Coordinates of C-alpha atoms in Angstrom, one line a residue:
X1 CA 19.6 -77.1 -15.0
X2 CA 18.9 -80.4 -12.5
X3 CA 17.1 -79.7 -9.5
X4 CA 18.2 -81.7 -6.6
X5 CA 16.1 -81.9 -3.5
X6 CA 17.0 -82.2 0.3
X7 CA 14.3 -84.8 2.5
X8 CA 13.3 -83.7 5.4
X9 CA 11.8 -85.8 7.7
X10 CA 8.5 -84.7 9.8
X11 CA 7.7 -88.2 10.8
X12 CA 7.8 -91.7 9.3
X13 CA 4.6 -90.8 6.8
X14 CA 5.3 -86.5 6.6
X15 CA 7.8 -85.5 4.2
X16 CA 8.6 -82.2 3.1
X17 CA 11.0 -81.5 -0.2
X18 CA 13.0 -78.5 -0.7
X19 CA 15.0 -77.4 -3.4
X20 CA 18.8 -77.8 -2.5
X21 CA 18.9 -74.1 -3.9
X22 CA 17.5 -72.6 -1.1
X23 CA 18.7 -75.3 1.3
X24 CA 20.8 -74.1 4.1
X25 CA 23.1 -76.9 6.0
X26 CA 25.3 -76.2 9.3
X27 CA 28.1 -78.3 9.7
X28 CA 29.8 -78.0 13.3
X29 CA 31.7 -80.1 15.3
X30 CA 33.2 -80.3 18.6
X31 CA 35.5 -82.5 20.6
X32 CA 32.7 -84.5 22.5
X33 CA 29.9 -86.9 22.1
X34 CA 26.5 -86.8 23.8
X35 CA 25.7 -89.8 25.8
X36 CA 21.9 -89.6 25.2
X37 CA 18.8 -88.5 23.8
X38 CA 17.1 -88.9 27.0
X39 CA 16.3 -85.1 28.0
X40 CA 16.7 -86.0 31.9
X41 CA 19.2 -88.7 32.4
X42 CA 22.6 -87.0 31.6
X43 CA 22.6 -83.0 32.9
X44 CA 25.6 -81.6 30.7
X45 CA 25.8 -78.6 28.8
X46 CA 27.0 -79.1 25.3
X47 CA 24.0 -82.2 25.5
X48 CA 21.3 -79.6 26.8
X49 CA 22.0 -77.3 23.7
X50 CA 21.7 -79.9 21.4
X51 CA 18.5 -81.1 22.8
X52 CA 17.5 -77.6 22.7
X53 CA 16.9 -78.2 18.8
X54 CA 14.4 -80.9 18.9
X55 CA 13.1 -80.7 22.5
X56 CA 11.6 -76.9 24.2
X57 CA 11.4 -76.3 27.5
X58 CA 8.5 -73.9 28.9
X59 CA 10.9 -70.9 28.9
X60 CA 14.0 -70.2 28.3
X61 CA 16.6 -67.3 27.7
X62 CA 16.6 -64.7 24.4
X63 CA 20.0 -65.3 22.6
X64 CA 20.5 -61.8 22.1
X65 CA 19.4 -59.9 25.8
X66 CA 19.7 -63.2 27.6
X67 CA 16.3 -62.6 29.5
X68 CA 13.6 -65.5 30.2
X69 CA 10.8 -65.2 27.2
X70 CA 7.9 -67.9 26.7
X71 CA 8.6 -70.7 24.7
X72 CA 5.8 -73.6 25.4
X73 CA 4.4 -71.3 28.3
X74 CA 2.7 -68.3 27.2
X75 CA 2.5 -66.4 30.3
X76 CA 2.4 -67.3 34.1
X77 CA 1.0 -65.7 37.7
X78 CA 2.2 -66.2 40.8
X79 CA -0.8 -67.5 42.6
X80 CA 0.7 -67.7 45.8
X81 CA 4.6 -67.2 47.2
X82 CA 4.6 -71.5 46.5
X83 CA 2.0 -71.9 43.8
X84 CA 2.9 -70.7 39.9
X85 CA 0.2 -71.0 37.3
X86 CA 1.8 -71.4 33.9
X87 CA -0.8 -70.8 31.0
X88 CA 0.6 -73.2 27.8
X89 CA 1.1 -72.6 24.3
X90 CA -1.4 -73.8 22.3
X91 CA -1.8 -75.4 19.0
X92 CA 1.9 -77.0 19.6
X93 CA 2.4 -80.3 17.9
X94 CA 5.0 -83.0 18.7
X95 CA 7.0 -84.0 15.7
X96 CA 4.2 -87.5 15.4
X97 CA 1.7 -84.8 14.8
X98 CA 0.2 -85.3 18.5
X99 CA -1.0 -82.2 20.4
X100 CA 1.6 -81.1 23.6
X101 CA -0.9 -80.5 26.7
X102 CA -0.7 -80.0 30.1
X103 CA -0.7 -83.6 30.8
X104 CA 2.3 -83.8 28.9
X105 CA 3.8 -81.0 30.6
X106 CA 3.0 -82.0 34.4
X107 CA 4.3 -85.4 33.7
X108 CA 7.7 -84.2 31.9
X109 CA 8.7 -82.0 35.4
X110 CA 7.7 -85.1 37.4
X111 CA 9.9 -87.3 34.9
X112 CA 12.8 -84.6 35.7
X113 CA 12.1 -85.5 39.5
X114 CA 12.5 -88.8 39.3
X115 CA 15.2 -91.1 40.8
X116 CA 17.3 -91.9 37.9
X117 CA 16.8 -88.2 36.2
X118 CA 20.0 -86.3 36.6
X119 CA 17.8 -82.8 36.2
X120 CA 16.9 -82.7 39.7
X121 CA 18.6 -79.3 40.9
X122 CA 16.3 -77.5 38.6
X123 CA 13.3 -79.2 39.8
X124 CA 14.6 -78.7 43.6
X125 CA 11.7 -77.5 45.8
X126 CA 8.9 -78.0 43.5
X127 CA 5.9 -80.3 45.7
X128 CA 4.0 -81.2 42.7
X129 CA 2.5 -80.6 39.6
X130 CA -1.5 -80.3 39.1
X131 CA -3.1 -80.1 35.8
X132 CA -5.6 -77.4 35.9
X133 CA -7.2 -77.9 32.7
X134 CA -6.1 -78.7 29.1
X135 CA -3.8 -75.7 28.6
X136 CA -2.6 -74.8 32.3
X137 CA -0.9 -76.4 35.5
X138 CA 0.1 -75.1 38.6
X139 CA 3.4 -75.5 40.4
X140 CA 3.7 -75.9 43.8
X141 CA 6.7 -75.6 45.8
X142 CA 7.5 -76.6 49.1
X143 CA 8.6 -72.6 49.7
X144 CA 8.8 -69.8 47.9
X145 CA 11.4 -69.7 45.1
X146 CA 12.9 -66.8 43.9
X147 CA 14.7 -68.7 40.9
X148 CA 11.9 -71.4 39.6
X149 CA 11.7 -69.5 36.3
X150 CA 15.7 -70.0 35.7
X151 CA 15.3 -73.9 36.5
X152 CA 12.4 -74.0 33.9
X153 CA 14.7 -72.8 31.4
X154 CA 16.5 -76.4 31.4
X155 CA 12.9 -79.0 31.9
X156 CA 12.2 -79.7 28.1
X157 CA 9.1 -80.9 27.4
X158 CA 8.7 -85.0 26.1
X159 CA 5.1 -86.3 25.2
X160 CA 3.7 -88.6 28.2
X161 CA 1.9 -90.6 25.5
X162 CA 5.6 -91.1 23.4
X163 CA 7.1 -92.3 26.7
X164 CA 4.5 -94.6 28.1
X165 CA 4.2 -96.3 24.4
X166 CA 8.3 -96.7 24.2
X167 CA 8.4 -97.7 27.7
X168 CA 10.8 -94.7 28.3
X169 CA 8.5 -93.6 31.3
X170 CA 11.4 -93.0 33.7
X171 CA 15.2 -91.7 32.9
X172 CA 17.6 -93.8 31.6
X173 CA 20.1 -94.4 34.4
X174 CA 23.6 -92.7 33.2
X175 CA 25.3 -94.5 35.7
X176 CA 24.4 -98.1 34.3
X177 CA 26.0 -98.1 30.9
X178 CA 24.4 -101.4 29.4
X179 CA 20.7 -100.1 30.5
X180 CA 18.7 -98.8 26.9
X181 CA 15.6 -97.2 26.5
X182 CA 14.0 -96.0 23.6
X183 CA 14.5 -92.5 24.7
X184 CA 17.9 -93.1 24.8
X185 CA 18.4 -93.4 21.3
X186 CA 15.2 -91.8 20.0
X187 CA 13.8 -88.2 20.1
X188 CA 10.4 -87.0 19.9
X189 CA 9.8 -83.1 21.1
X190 CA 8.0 -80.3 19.5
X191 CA 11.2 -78.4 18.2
X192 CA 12.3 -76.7 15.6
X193 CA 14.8 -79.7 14.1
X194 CA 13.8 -83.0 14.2
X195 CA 16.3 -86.0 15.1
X196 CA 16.6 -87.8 11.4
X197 CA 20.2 -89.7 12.5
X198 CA 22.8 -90.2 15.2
X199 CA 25.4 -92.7 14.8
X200 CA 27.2 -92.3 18.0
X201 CA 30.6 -90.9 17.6
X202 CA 29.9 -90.7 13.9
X203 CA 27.6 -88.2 12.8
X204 CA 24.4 -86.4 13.8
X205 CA 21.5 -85.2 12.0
X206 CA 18.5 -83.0 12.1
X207 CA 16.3 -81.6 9.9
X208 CA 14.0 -78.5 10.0
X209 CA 10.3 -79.2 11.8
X210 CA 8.3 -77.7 8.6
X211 CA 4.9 -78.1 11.5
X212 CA 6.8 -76.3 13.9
X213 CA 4.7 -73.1 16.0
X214 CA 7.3 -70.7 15.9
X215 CA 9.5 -68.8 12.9
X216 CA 12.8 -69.0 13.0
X217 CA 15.4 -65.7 12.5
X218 CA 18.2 -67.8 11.1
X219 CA 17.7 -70.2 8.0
X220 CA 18.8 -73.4 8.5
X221 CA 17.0 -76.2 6.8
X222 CA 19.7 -79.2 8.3
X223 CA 21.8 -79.4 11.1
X224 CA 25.3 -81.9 10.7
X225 CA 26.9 -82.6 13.8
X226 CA 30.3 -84.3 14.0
X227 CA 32.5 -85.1 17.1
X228 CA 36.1 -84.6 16.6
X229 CA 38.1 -85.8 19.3
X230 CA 41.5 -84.2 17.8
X231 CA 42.3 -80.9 18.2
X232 CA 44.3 -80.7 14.9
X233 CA 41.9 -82.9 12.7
X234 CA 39.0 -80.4 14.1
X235 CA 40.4 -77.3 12.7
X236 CA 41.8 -79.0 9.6
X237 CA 38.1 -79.6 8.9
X238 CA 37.4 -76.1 9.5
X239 CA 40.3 -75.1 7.4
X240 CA 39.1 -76.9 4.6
X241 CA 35.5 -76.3 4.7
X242 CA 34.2 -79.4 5.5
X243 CA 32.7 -77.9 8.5
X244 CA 31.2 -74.5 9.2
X245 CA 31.8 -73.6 12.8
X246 CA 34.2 -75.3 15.7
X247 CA 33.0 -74.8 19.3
X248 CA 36.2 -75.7 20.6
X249 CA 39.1 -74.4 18.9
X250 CA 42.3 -75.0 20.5
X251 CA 44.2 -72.1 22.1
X252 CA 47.3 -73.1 20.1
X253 CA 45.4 -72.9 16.8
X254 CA 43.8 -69.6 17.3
X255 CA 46.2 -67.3 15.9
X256 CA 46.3 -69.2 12.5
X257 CA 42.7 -69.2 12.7
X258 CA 42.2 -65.3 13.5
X259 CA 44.5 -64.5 10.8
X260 CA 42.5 -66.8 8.1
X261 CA 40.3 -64.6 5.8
X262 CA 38.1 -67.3 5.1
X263 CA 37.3 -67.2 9.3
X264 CA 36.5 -65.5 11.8
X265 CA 36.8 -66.2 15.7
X266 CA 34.2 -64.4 18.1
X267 CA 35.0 -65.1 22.2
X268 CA 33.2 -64.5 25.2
X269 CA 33.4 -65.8 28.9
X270 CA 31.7 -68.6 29.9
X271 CA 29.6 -69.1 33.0
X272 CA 31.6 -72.4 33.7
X273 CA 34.2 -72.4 36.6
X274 CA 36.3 -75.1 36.2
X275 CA 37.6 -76.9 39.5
X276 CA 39.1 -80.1 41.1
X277 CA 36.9 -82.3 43.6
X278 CA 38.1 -84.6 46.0
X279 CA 36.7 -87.8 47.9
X280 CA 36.2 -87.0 51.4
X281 CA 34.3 -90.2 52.2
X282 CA 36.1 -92.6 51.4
X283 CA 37.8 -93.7 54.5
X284 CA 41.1 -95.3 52.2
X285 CA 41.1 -94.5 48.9
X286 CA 41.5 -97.0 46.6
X287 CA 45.4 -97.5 44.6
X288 CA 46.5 -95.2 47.2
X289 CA 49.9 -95.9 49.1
X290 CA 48.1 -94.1 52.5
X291 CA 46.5 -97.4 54.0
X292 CA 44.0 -97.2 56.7
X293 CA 43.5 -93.4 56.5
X294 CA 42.1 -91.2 53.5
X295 CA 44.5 -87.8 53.4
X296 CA 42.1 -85.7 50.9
X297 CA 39.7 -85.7 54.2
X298 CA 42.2 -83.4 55.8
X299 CA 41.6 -79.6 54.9
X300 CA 45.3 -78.9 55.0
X301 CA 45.9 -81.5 52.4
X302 CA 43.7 -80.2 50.1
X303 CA 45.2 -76.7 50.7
X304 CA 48.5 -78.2 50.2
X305 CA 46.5 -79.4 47.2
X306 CA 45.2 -75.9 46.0
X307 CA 48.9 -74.1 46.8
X308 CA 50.7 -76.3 45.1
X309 CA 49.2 -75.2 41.2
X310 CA 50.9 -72.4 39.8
X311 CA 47.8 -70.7 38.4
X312 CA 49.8 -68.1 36.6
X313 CA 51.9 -70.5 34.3
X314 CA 48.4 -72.5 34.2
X315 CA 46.8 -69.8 32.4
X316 CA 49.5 -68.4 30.8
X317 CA 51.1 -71.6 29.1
X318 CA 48.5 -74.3 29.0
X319 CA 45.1 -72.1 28.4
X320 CA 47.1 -69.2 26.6
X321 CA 44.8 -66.7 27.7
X322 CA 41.6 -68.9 27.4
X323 CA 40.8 -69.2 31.4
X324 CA 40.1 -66.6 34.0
X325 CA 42.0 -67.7 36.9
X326 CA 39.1 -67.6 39.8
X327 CA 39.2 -68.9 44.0
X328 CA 35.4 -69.3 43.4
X329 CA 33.0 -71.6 42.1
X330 CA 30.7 -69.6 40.3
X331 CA 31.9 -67.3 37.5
X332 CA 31.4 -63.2 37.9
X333 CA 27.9 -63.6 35.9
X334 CA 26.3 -65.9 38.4
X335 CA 24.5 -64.1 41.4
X336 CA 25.9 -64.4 44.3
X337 CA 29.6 -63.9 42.9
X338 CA 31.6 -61.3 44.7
X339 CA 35.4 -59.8 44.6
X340 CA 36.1 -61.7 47.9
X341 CA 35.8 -65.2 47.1
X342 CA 37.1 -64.7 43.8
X343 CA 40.3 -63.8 45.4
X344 CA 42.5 -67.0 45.1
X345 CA 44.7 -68.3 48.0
X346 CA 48.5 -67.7 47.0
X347 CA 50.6 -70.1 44.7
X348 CA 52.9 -71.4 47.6
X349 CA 55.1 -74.6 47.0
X350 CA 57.1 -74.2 50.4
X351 CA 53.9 -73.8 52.3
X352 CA 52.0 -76.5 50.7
X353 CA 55.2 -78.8 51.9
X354 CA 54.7 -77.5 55.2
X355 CA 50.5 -78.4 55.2
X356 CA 51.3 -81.7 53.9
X357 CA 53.7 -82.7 56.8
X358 CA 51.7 -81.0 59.5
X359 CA 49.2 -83.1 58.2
X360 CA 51.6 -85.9 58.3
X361 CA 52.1 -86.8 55.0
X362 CA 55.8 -84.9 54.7
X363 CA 56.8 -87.6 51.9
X364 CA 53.4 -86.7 50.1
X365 CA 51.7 -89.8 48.9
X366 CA 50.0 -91.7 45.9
X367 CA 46.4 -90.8 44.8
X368 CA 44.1 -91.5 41.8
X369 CA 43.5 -88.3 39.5
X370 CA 40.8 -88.8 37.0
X371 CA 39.7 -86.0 34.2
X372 CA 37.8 -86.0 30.7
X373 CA 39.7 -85.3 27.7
X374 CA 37.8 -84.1 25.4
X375 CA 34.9 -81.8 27.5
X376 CA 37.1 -79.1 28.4
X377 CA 39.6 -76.4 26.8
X378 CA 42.6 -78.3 27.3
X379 CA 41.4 -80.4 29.5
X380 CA 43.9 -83.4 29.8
X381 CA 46.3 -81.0 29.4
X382 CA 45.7 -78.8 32.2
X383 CA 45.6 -82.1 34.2
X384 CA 48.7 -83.3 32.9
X385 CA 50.6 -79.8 34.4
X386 CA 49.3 -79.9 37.5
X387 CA 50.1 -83.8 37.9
X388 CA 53.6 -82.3 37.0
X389 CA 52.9 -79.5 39.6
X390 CA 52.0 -81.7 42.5
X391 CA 54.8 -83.9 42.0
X392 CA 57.4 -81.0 42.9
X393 CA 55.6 -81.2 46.9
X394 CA 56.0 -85.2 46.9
X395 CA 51.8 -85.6 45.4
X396 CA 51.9 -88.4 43.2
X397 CA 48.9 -88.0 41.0
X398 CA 48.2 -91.2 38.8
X399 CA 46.4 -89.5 35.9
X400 CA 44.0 -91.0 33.9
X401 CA 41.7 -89.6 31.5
X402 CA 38.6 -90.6 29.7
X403 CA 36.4 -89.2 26.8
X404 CA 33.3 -87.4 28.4
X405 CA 30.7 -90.2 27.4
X406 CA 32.8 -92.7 30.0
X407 CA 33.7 -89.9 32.4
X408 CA 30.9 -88.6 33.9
X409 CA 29.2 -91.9 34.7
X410 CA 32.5 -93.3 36.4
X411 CA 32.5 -90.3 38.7
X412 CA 28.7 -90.3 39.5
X413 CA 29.7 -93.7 40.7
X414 CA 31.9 -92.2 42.9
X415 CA 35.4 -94.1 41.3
X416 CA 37.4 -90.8 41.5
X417 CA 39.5 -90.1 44.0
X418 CA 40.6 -86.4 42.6
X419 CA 38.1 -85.5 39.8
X420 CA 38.0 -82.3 37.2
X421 CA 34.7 -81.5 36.6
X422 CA 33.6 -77.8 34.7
X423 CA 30.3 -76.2 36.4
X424 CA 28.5 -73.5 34.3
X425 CA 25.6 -72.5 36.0
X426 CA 22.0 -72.3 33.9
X427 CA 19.7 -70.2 36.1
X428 CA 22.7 -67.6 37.1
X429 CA 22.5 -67.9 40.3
X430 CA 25.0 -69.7 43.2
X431 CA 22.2 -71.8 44.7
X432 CA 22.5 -73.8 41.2
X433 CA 26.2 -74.9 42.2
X434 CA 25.7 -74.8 46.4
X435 CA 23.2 -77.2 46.4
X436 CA 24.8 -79.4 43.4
X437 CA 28.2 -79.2 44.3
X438 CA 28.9 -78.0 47.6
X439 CA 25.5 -79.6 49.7
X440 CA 25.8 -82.8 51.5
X441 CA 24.3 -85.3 49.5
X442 CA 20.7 -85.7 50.0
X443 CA 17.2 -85.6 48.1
X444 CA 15.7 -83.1 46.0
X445 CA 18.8 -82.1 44.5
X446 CA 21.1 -82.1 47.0
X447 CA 24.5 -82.8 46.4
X448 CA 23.5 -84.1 42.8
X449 CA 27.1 -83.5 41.4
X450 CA 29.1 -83.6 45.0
X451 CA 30.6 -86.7 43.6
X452 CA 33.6 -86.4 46.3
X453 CA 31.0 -86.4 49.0
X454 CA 32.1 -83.3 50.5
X455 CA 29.7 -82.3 53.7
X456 CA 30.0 -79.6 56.5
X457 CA 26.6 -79.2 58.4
X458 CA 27.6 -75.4 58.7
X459 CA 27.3 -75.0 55.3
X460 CA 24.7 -77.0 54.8
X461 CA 22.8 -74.9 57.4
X462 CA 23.6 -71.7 55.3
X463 CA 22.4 -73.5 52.2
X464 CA 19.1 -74.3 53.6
X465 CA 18.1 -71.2 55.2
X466 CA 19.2 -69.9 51.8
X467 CA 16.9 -71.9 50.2
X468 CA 13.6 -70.6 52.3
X469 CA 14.5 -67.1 52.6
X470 CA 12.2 -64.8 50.6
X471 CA 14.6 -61.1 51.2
X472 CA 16.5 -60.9 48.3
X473 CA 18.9 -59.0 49.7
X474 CA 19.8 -61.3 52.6
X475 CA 19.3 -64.3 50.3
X476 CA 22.2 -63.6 48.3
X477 CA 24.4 -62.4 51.5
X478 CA 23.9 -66.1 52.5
X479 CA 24.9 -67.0 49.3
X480 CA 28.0 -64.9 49.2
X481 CA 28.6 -66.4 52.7
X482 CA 27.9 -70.1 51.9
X483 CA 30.4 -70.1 49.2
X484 CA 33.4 -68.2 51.2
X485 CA 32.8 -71.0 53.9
X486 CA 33.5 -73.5 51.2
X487 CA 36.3 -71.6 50.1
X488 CA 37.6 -71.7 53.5
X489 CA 37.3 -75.3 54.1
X490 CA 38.8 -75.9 50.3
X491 CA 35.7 -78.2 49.2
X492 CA 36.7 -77.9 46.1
X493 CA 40.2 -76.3 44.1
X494 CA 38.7 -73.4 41.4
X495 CA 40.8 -73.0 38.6
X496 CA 39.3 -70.9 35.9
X497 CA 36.6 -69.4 34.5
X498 CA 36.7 -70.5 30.6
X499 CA 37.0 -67.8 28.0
X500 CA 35.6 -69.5 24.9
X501 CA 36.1 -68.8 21.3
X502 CA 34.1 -70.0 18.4
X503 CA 35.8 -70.3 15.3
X504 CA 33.9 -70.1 12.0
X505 CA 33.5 -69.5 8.1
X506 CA 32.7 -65.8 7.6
X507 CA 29.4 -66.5 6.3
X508 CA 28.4 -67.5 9.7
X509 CA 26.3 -65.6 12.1
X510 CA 25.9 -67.1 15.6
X511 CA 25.0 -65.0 18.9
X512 CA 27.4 -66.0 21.5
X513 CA 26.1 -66.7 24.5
X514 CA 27.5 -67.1 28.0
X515 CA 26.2 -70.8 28.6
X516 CA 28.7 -71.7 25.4
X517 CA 25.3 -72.8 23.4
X518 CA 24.3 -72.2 19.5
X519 CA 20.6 -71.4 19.2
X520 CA 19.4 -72.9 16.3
X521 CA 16.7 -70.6 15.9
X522 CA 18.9 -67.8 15.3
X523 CA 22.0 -69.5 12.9
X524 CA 22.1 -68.4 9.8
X525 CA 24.3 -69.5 6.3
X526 CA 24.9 -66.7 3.9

């Protein structure tokens, strides 16, 4: 019998062969692309996980009981209520074979607080970061944080020496599409895969780190990654075995996949609320019939806004069960998440038509409506109802939707004038989505995804003594009351909360986790 063998790549010179026999390859696709390798320019989920492969942070959570556990940290003391000694792994090689030290570890949370780095919510309140000797640094925050650990989970590690060489030294600006840095494209972490290919839109590929520290439970030798924009060519992929796992199934398709005895379908809810933002600096917004005045800064437009979606047909036609209808912005596993504020305002057509001519706009008027489609569960479809649902209260929504890659950097340039954007929430708790989403746009993290410039100085007072209060008990009570005081003022419009399946062969295991992420550490192929 002919043996074939599978390369794997270590590093340029490092090769390791292993029999295709015992070879294990995942094949998975979902609708979306990454934009980059770079590990702090672009903060979006479905890019994090990936990244989780070749790139570790210092912790991060256990798949299975979804607790912090050491991953290049080994153990840590708080010092003092703002200084946190983390002790590192060591013995930890990068995939060239260098060691990872603390140098490269203080300068990779520094790289995350940079100006271009989009990672900047979880490095929010951190002062600096001392090296104390070869295997430990201190972090030092301006106050004490009760939720630095959580942010950790999302500051992967990147070699200072890799950087400075491939002068990759700061973040890749998202928001200037023809900027490239070596990072961009490249990837050098201390992983468990190791980046061997990605052709953009095409194909992704990583191979097992044979020098990695760490033993994996599952048995992958090769991770495939395709992007498959349709909904129908995705599953007929899965269907016919030329993949081993969707992320995204559509709703429409899950019956005929649930019924397949070659597949099977696990679910869970996401910690991702789903929502609308609007541009409430803009004082005209731009292809907009309302000259001279912008509407969406009036809070009983965007009510009008909010009242005017029938969230009931929404979930119950376009999602098909796949979405938690929610009034909050943080899903019911995020602390800081109570009954209250996930208590929507009523579906009301006749008093959104009231709002909007109180407001004096009883003709409604034009406005731009931008959303991704292909990041979300039905994501341009969702949009494409309630475009159809505003119209019925005079709201003419001008639709437009782009695939993620394009999205995301147009509305971080502020182009939207109404924008979907879906929020999960990586250190479960609401501070993560106050200070991103709801804080007037600032420094250290503030307002880092408020891309409709949304700012109240109540709230923001609520936020910030939030930020520096060290009771638990009346941290998250300022919590609870910072986001009923954006309900209130309808900041934002919640949607849902996403229920996500993941289709796949039966020979499949996966833990499903609530951030919608595979860990590749615990995959296996039977």
């Amino acid at each position: 019998m002919r043996v074939k063998y599978a390369l794997l790549c270590a590093t340029a010179t490092t090769l390791l062969a292993v029999p295709a026999l015992h070879a294990k390859t995942f094949r998975w696709a979902s609708a979306a692309e990454i934009s980059t390798w770079d590990i702090h320019s672009q903060n979006n989920a479905l890019q994090n996980g990936i990244h989780a492969a070749v790139y570790e942070s210092l912790v991060y959570y256990n798949s299975r009981t979804f607790k912090l556990e050491p991953v290049l940290a080994t153990s840590w003391t708080q010092v003092s209520p703002t200084q946190l000694r983390v002790n590192l792994r060591q013995n930890v090689k990068f995939h060239d074979g260098s060691a990872f030290t603390a140098d490269d570890a203080a300068y990779s949370i520094e790289r995350a607080m940079m100006k271009t780095s989009n990672f900047t919510p979880y490095t929010a309140g951190i002062d600096r970061v001392v090296k104390v000797n070869t295997n430990t640094i201190d972090i030092f925050t301006k106050r004490p944080n009760p939720v630095l650990l959580n942010q950790l989970t999302e500051l992967r590690m990147m070699s200072k020496a890799w950087a400075e060489k491939n002068n990759s030294v700061e973040p890749k600006d998202i928001r200037n599409v023809t900027q490239e840095t070596f990072a961009n494209r490249n990837a050098m972490g201390t992983g468990p895969f190791i980046l061997r290919q990605w052709l953009p839109d095409q194909r992704m590929v990583m191979a097992a780190n044979p020098n990695w520290w760490g033993k994996l439970e599952g048995n992958l030798t090769e991770i495939v990654y395709t992007p498959i924009k349709s909904e129908a060519t995705r599953v007929a992929a899965l269907l016919s075995g030329e993949v081993d796992l969707v992320l995204d199934p559509s709703p429409q398709d899950l019956p005929r996949l649930r019924n397949s005895p070659a597949l099977k379908v696990v679910d869970g809810v996401e910690s991702r609320t789903i929502f609308f933002g609007m541009d409430q600096n803009r004082e005209e917004l731009p292809g907009s019939n309302i000259k001279g005045k912008n509407p969406l800064k009036d809070q009983r437009v965007r009510k009008a806004l909010y009242q005017a979606i029938d969230i009931d047909s929404l979930m119950r036609v376009t999602m098909r069960g796949l979405g938690q209808a929610t009034g909050a912005l943080i899903a019911p596993q995020v602390n800081g998440w109570t009954e209250g504020i996930h208590r929507r305002m009523p579906y009301d057509l006749e008093g959104a038509r009231k709002l909007l001519a109180e407001a004096g706009y009883p003709q409604g008027f034009e406005v731009d409506f931008a959303c991704p489609n292909n990041r979300y569960i039905n994501d341009e479809e969702i949009c494409q109802a309630v475009t159809a649902m505003w119209s019925r209260v005079g709201v003419r929504a001008k639709l437009r939707t782009l695939p993620l890659v394009t999205y995301f950097p147009m509305i971080q340039r502020y182009e939207a004038s109404i924008y979907m954007l879906g929020w999960g929430v990586p250190t479960f708790d609401a501070m993560y989505s106050l200070q991103s989403l709801v804080r007037t746009v600032g420094t250290d993290g503030d307002g880092n995804y408020n891309v409709g410039r949304y700012s109240n100085p109540q709230v923001d007072a609520v936020i910030d003594r939030a930020k520096v209060e060290t009771d638990l008990l009346v941290r998250n009570r300022l919590l609870t009351q910072a986001l009923q005081m954006s309900n209130d003022d309808v900041s934002h419009i919640p949607l849902h909360n996403q229920v996500i399946p993941w289709a796949m062969k039966r020979n499949i295991d996966v833990v499903h986790r609530p951030d919608n992420r595979l860990d590749w550490r615990v995959i296996k192929v039977n």
